[in-house]
Amino acid sequence: MGDRNVVRGFGERTPLLPSQRVLYQPDASIEVQYTLNTSTENKGIGNRYRRSVPYIETSGRYQNQEEEEDEEDPKLLEEHKVLSARFQTLDYDTCENELYQREEKSKGYRFLVKKNLARWLVMGLIGILTGIVASGIDYFIDLLSQLKYKLITDYINKCINNSCLSIPFVLFVSLNAGAVLIASILVAYVEPQAGGSGIPQIKCYLNGVKIPRVVRIKTLVSKCIGVVFSVVGGLAVGKEGPMIHSGAVIAAGISQGRSATFNKDFRVFEYFRTDHEKRDFVSGGAAAGVSAAFGAPVGGVLFSLEEGASYWNQSLTWRIFFASFISTFTLNVVLSYVKGHPWDLSNPGLINFGEFNSVTYNGVEIPIFLMIGAIGGLFGALFNMINHKLSVFRMRHVYRKSTKVVEAMIVAGITAMIAFVLMYFITDCSPLGNDPTEHPVQFFCSDGEFNGLAALFFQTPEASVKSLFHDPNNSYQPLTLSVFFLVYFCLSIWTYGLAVSSGLFIPALLTGAAWGRLVGIFLAQIFPNQGWVDPGKYALLGAAAQLGGVVRMTISLTVIITEATGNLSLGLPIMLVLMMAKWVGDYFNEGIYDIHIQLMAVPMIQWEPPPLSSNVLACEVMSHPVTTFRTVEKVGRIREKLEKETHHGFPVVDEYDPDADDNTTFGVFKGLILRDQLLVLLENKVFKDPHGNPCNTTKLSSKDFRNQYPRFPDIKQINISVHERECTMDLRPFMNPSPYTVSDRASLPRIFKLFRGLGLRHIVVINDTHQVVGMVTRKDLARYRLEHVGGELKLEEMDITHS
């Protein structure tokens, strides 16, 4: 057939996606030609191409097709298959310049011991503060919830015989809407990053993407206060997910030894002010949050590893486990004093699944476990699909701050109205001896009985989950569980994505526990007098299946739920249920967190390189042309390039004329210098006048660069006079002389493994003569995304937008 690609220079060759591979035709000569689009609007984000493909494989058919990639595709916008260039990425590579080498030589063994001890100290402080914050959230939620439910219950019991139920109805709706109003204002007007659980944002951060304001103190305060009022407001939310975000914010703040919000520098832990060190502590904070939420230290470590980390240091594992253990221990101690039983360490997490010591299972139940997992996968896929469409609708129509607040209040009001109406019309009476709530509501039940459905609504969601796990077998009628499941499932779909601080774990667990217990009731009718039929056990497995079908976690979620139950023998059923839920759910769509990350257009790098991409070379994915600086560069040119461009890394070269036309190469590669370094150099005026005299005699050290981290000066705030623009700057002492580079013939999988394994931000592409020909960044790799749709693998190439 001949070559499928006609190469016309670097950057003029682009890969064909698997769905667009030109078929090999023995009797036909098929040639695909690529013409470089040089429109200036695409500079800096890589080249875009117009390609004419005569024969394209599409669903087994051959079609003539003209593709114009520069045209805006409505379907592309509909499916949000774009990446945003506004997100910056983190760089875990060490800049081994002359300043770094000088500092390393001055260090001794004592400094290494001191730094290692400081790491353990910081991790311990992260665990302590995370546990204290979790205790505070739990205390205020319980306090306000008990006050609200007691007030409503008293009014209902008074009005049930006096025909004044409208009073508790209006009071219930008003209290819920008022609490959610406070929670929504905190997100819509104070700090938008405090919305939701924060897990997608933390996943992105651990993956190497810098999300603005995600680890600020203001975000932490808004998150903690907001989640209290969200739960008190009766929304279908939980407090566990936000704890992961809260732990990450605490870790980011403590590890830096200063607060940018309060402009206070405590002059401690200065050597941790790098992306690499900060990311390690954020991993520990996220794990501590999981541990505080579920009382699962090991599960917290596995969560950080499974869900977020794109770069993992083995020595970090023990320190993260230490932070997780300290977090759950601190929570345990504080709650023991709050509940009046000092040092009664029976509250390891915010949610307590209760004791499952007497629960066993039989081998004949394994097919039932797999069936429960499949049901959870189906419900999870349905949840994700509907929530995705609802989120797209919100992005297009509910974008004003006031509209977000109104929507949250509407959801809160409707949730309260539905709950009250259901309690009014559905009579599910049980003896008071079996009441699962501190404030049982009688409604139309006889004396000495309470309404079972009201018991599920008139307590916190965590308490309802525990009730479904451990209430006696005849506590709920099938109709009650069926209605509760359908209503709460729909409400949780509607609630996730509101402008409030909220978690998804508890709504998914509660929904799954409802239909899981329903499965147990049906099995008890089919297999009467069988000891292995336990509705509470199937409620637990249904909860695990529902949560696994929504979030698609396996290893960490298995350990988290097993630790929360305290019964290791349930590990196998939980693992089977979660794996089946993930397999079934992945057949239809992705996990809910991955879906929302895509909606955010975050350039998140995947776990594995795209399949069938070994024939894709560096020259096909790199950005070209490249802005480079000479080893001794004019200050005016540096200032001009930093003002015009937003790139973060610049190759430093020799033998290059920037004024030459039609450059295909950009000088002999000598090193790499970062934008942040150049900004510090310009601010300190580290350059020489035309006569070779230094303009500033102050010598910079690595500490001067760390002290500016992470808020480096803005180029517009740096004053450079006309005279100083003619000065020169020697970049050699400050550049990294040995950054990672690849040949222009390196394959995409090889480049991908370098980024994933080393936590890189960019790689310089050079040719056989060591000349710079391009740059590959995380955004260039993140453009290739593998999706599992309908049981098929689909490789998509994203567009990059600056909006």
mmCIF file with all atom_site columns, N, CA and C in Angstrom, residues 272-293:
data_model
loop_
_atom_site.group_PDB
_atom_site.id
_atom_site.type_symbol
_atom_site.label_atom_id
_atom_site.label_alt_id
_atom_site.label_comp_id
_atom_site.label_asym_id
_atom_site.label_entity_id
_atom_site.label_seq_id
_atom_site.pdbx_PDB_ins_code
_atom_site.Cartn_x
_atom_site.Cartn_y
_atom_site.Cartn_z
_atom_site.occupancy
_atom_site.B_iso_or_equiv
_atom_site.pdbx_formal_charge
_atom_site.auth_seq_id
_atom_site.auth_comp_id
_atom_site.auth_asym_id
_atom_site.auth_atom_id
_atom_site.pdbx_PDB_model_num
ATOM 1  N N  . PHE A 1 272 ? 10.039  21.927 52.459 1.00 0.00 ? 272 PHE A N  1
ATOM 2  C CA . PHE A 1 272 ? 8.936   21.162 51.880 1.00 0.00 ? 272 PHE A CA 1
ATOM 3  C C  . PHE A 1 272 ? 8.150   21.980 50.857 1.00 0.00 ? 272 PHE A C  1
ATOM 4  N N  . ARG A 1 273 ? 8.654   23.132 50.486 1.00 0.00 ? 273 ARG A N  1
ATOM 5  C CA . ARG A 1 273 ? 7.912   24.009 49.581 1.00 0.00 ? 273 ARG A CA 1
ATOM 6  C C  . ARG A 1 273 ? 8.258   23.713 48.121 1.00 0.00 ? 273 ARG A C  1
ATOM 7  N N  . THR A 1 274 ? 7.885   22.519 47.711 1.00 0.00 ? 274 THR A N  1
ATOM 8  C CA . THR A 1 274 ? 8.017   22.094 46.315 1.00 0.00 ? 274 THR A CA 1
ATOM 9  C C  . THR A 1 274 ? 6.786   21.280 45.950 1.00 0.00 ? 274 THR A C  1
ATOM 10 N N  . ASP A 1 275 ? 6.532   21.157 44.662 1.00 0.00 ? 275 ASP A N  1
ATOM 11 C CA . ASP A 1 275 ? 5.390   20.358 44.212 1.00 0.00 ? 275 ASP A CA 1
ATOM 12 C C  . ASP A 1 275 ? 5.483   18.922 44.700 1.00 0.00 ? 275 ASP A C  1
ATOM 13 N N  . HIS A 1 276 ? 6.679   18.375 44.654 1.00 0.00 ? 276 HIS A N  1
ATOM 14 C CA . HIS A 1 276 ? 6.876   16.974 45.011 1.00 0.00 ? 276 HIS A CA 1
ATOM 15 C C  . HIS A 1 276 ? 6.542   16.730 46.481 1.00 0.00 ? 276 HIS A C  1
ATOM 16 N N  . GLU A 1 277 ? 7.104   17.532 47.369 1.00 0.00 ? 277 GLU A N  1
ATOM 17 C CA . GLU A 1 277 ? 6.869   17.349 48.797 1.00 0.00 ? 277 GLU A CA 1
ATOM 18 C C  . GLU A 1 277 ? 5.414   17.647 49.156 1.00 0.00 ? 277 GLU A C  1
ATOM 19 N N  . LYS A 1 278 ? 4.864   18.711 48.604 1.00 0.00 ? 278 LYS A N  1
ATOM 20 C CA . LYS A 1 278 ? 3.489   19.082 48.927 1.00 0.00 ? 278 LYS A CA 1
ATOM 21 C C  . LYS A 1 278 ? 2.517   18.004 48.499 1.00 0.00 ? 278 LYS A C  1
ATOM 22 N N  . ARG A 1 279 ? 2.766   17.421 47.329 1.00 0.00 ? 279 ARG A N  1
ATOM 23 C CA . ARG A 1 279 ? 1.887   16.367 46.830 1.00 0.00 ? 279 ARG A CA 1
ATOM 24 C C  . ARG A 1 279 ? 1.922   15.142 47.738 1.00 0.00 ? 279 ARG A C  1
ATOM 25 N N  . ASP A 1 280 ? 3.093   14.808 48.275 1.00 0.00 ? 280 ASP A N  1
ATOM 26 C CA . ASP A 1 280 ? 3.186   13.673 49.191 1.00 0.00 ? 280 ASP A CA 1
ATOM 27 C C  . ASP A 1 280 ? 2.338   13.896 50.439 1.00 0.00 ? 280 ASP A C  1
ATOM 28 N N  . PHE A 1 281 ? 2.381   15.104 50.974 1.00 0.00 ? 281 PHE A N  1
ATOM 29 C CA . PHE A 1 281 ? 1.594   15.392 52.175 1.00 0.00 ? 281 PHE A CA 1
ATOM 30 C C  . PHE A 1 281 ? 0.100   15.439 51.869 1.00 0.00 ? 281 PHE A C  1
ATOM 31 N N  . VAL A 1 282 ? -0.268  15.936 50.700 1.00 0.00 ? 282 VAL A N  1
ATOM 32 C CA . VAL A 1 282 ? -1.684  15.936 50.322 1.00 0.00 ? 282 VAL A CA 1
ATOM 33 C C  . VAL A 1 282 ? -2.197  14.506 50.214 1.00 0.00 ? 282 VAL A C  1
ATOM 34 N N  . SER A 1 283 ? -1.365  13.597 49.720 1.00 0.00 ? 283 SER A N  1
ATOM 35 C CA . SER A 1 283 ? -1.748  12.181 49.695 1.00 0.00 ? 283 SER A CA 1
ATOM 36 C C  . SER A 1 283 ? -2.035  11.675 51.104 1.00 0.00 ? 283 SER A C  1
ATOM 37 N N  . GLY A 1 284 ? -1.165  12.052 52.045 1.00 0.00 ? 284 GLY A N  1
ATOM 38 C CA . GLY A 1 284 ? -1.393  11.656 53.426 1.00 0.00 ? 284 GLY A CA 1
ATOM 39 C C  . GLY A 1 284 ? -2.649  12.277 54.003 1.00 0.00 ? 284 GLY A C  1
ATOM 40 N N  . GLY A 1 285 ? -2.933  13.535 53.644 1.00 0.00 ? 285 GLY A N  1
ATOM 41 C CA . GLY A 1 285 ? -4.146  14.186 54.137 1.00 0.00 ? 285 GLY A CA 1
ATOM 42 C C  . GLY A 1 285 ? -5.406  13.529 53.612 1.00 0.00 ? 285 GLY A C  1
ATOM 43 N N  . ALA A 1 286 ? -5.400  13.166 52.332 1.00 0.00 ? 286 ALA A N  1
ATOM 44 C CA . ALA A 1 286 ? -6.562  12.482 51.760 1.00 0.00 ? 286 ALA A CA 1
ATOM 45 C C  . ALA A 1 286 ? -6.783  11.137 52.437 1.00 0.00 ? 286 ALA A C  1
ATOM 46 N N  . ALA A 1 287 ? -5.698  10.401 52.691 1.00 0.00 ? 287 ALA A N  1
ATOM 47 C CA . ALA A 1 287 ? -5.818  9.110  53.376 1.00 0.00 ? 287 ALA A CA 1
ATOM 48 C C  . ALA A 1 287 ? -6.321  9.298  54.805 1.00 0.00 ? 287 ALA A C  1
ATOM 49 N N  . ALA A 1 288 ? -5.843  10.351 55.483 1.00 0.00 ? 288 ALA A N  1
ATOM 50 C CA . ALA A 1 288 ? -6.310  10.634 56.842 1.00 0.00 ? 288 ALA A CA 1
ATOM 51 C C  . ALA A 1 288 ? -7.798  10.966 56.841 1.00 0.00 ? 288 ALA A C  1
ATOM 52 N N  . GLY A 1 289 ? -8.265  11.649 55.789 1.00 0.00 ? 289 GLY A N  1
ATOM 53 C CA . GLY A 1 289 ? -9.687  11.947 55.679 1.00 0.00 ? 289 GLY A CA 1
ATOM 54 C C  . GLY A 1 289 ? -10.526 10.689 55.529 1.00 0.00 ? 289 GLY A C  1
ATOM 55 N N  . VAL A 1 290 ? -10.064 9.750  54.715 1.00 0.00 ? 290 VAL A N  1
ATOM 56 C CA . VAL A 1 290 ? -10.769 8.470  54.564 1.00 0.00 ? 290 VAL A CA 1
ATOM 57 C C  . VAL A 1 290 ? -10.787 7.723  55.892 1.00 0.00 ? 290 VAL A C  1
ATOM 58 N N  . SER A 1 291 ? -9.662  7.736  56.577 1.00 0.00 ? 291 SER A N  1
ATOM 59 C CA . SER A 1 291 ? -9.561  7.027  57.847 1.00 0.00 ? 291 SER A CA 1
ATOM 60 C C  . SER A 1 291 ? -10.507 7.619  58.886 1.00 0.00 ? 291 SER A C  1
ATOM 61 N N  . ALA A 1 292 ? -10.585 8.948  58.931 1.00 0.00 ? 292 ALA A N  1
ATOM 62 C CA . ALA A 1 292 ? -11.486 9.595  59.879 1.00 0.00 ? 292 ALA A CA 1
ATOM 63 C C  . ALA A 1 292 ? -12.946 9.343  59.515 1.00 0.00 ? 292 ALA A C  1
ATOM 64 N N  . ALA A 1 293 ? -13.239 9.265  58.237 1.00 0.00 ? 293 ALA A N  1
ATOM 65 C CA . ALA A 1 293 ? -14.620 9.074  57.800 1.00 0.00 ? 293 ALA A CA 1
ATOM 66 C C  . ALA A 1 293 ? -15.119 7.670  58.091 1.00 0.00 ? 293 ALA A C  1
#
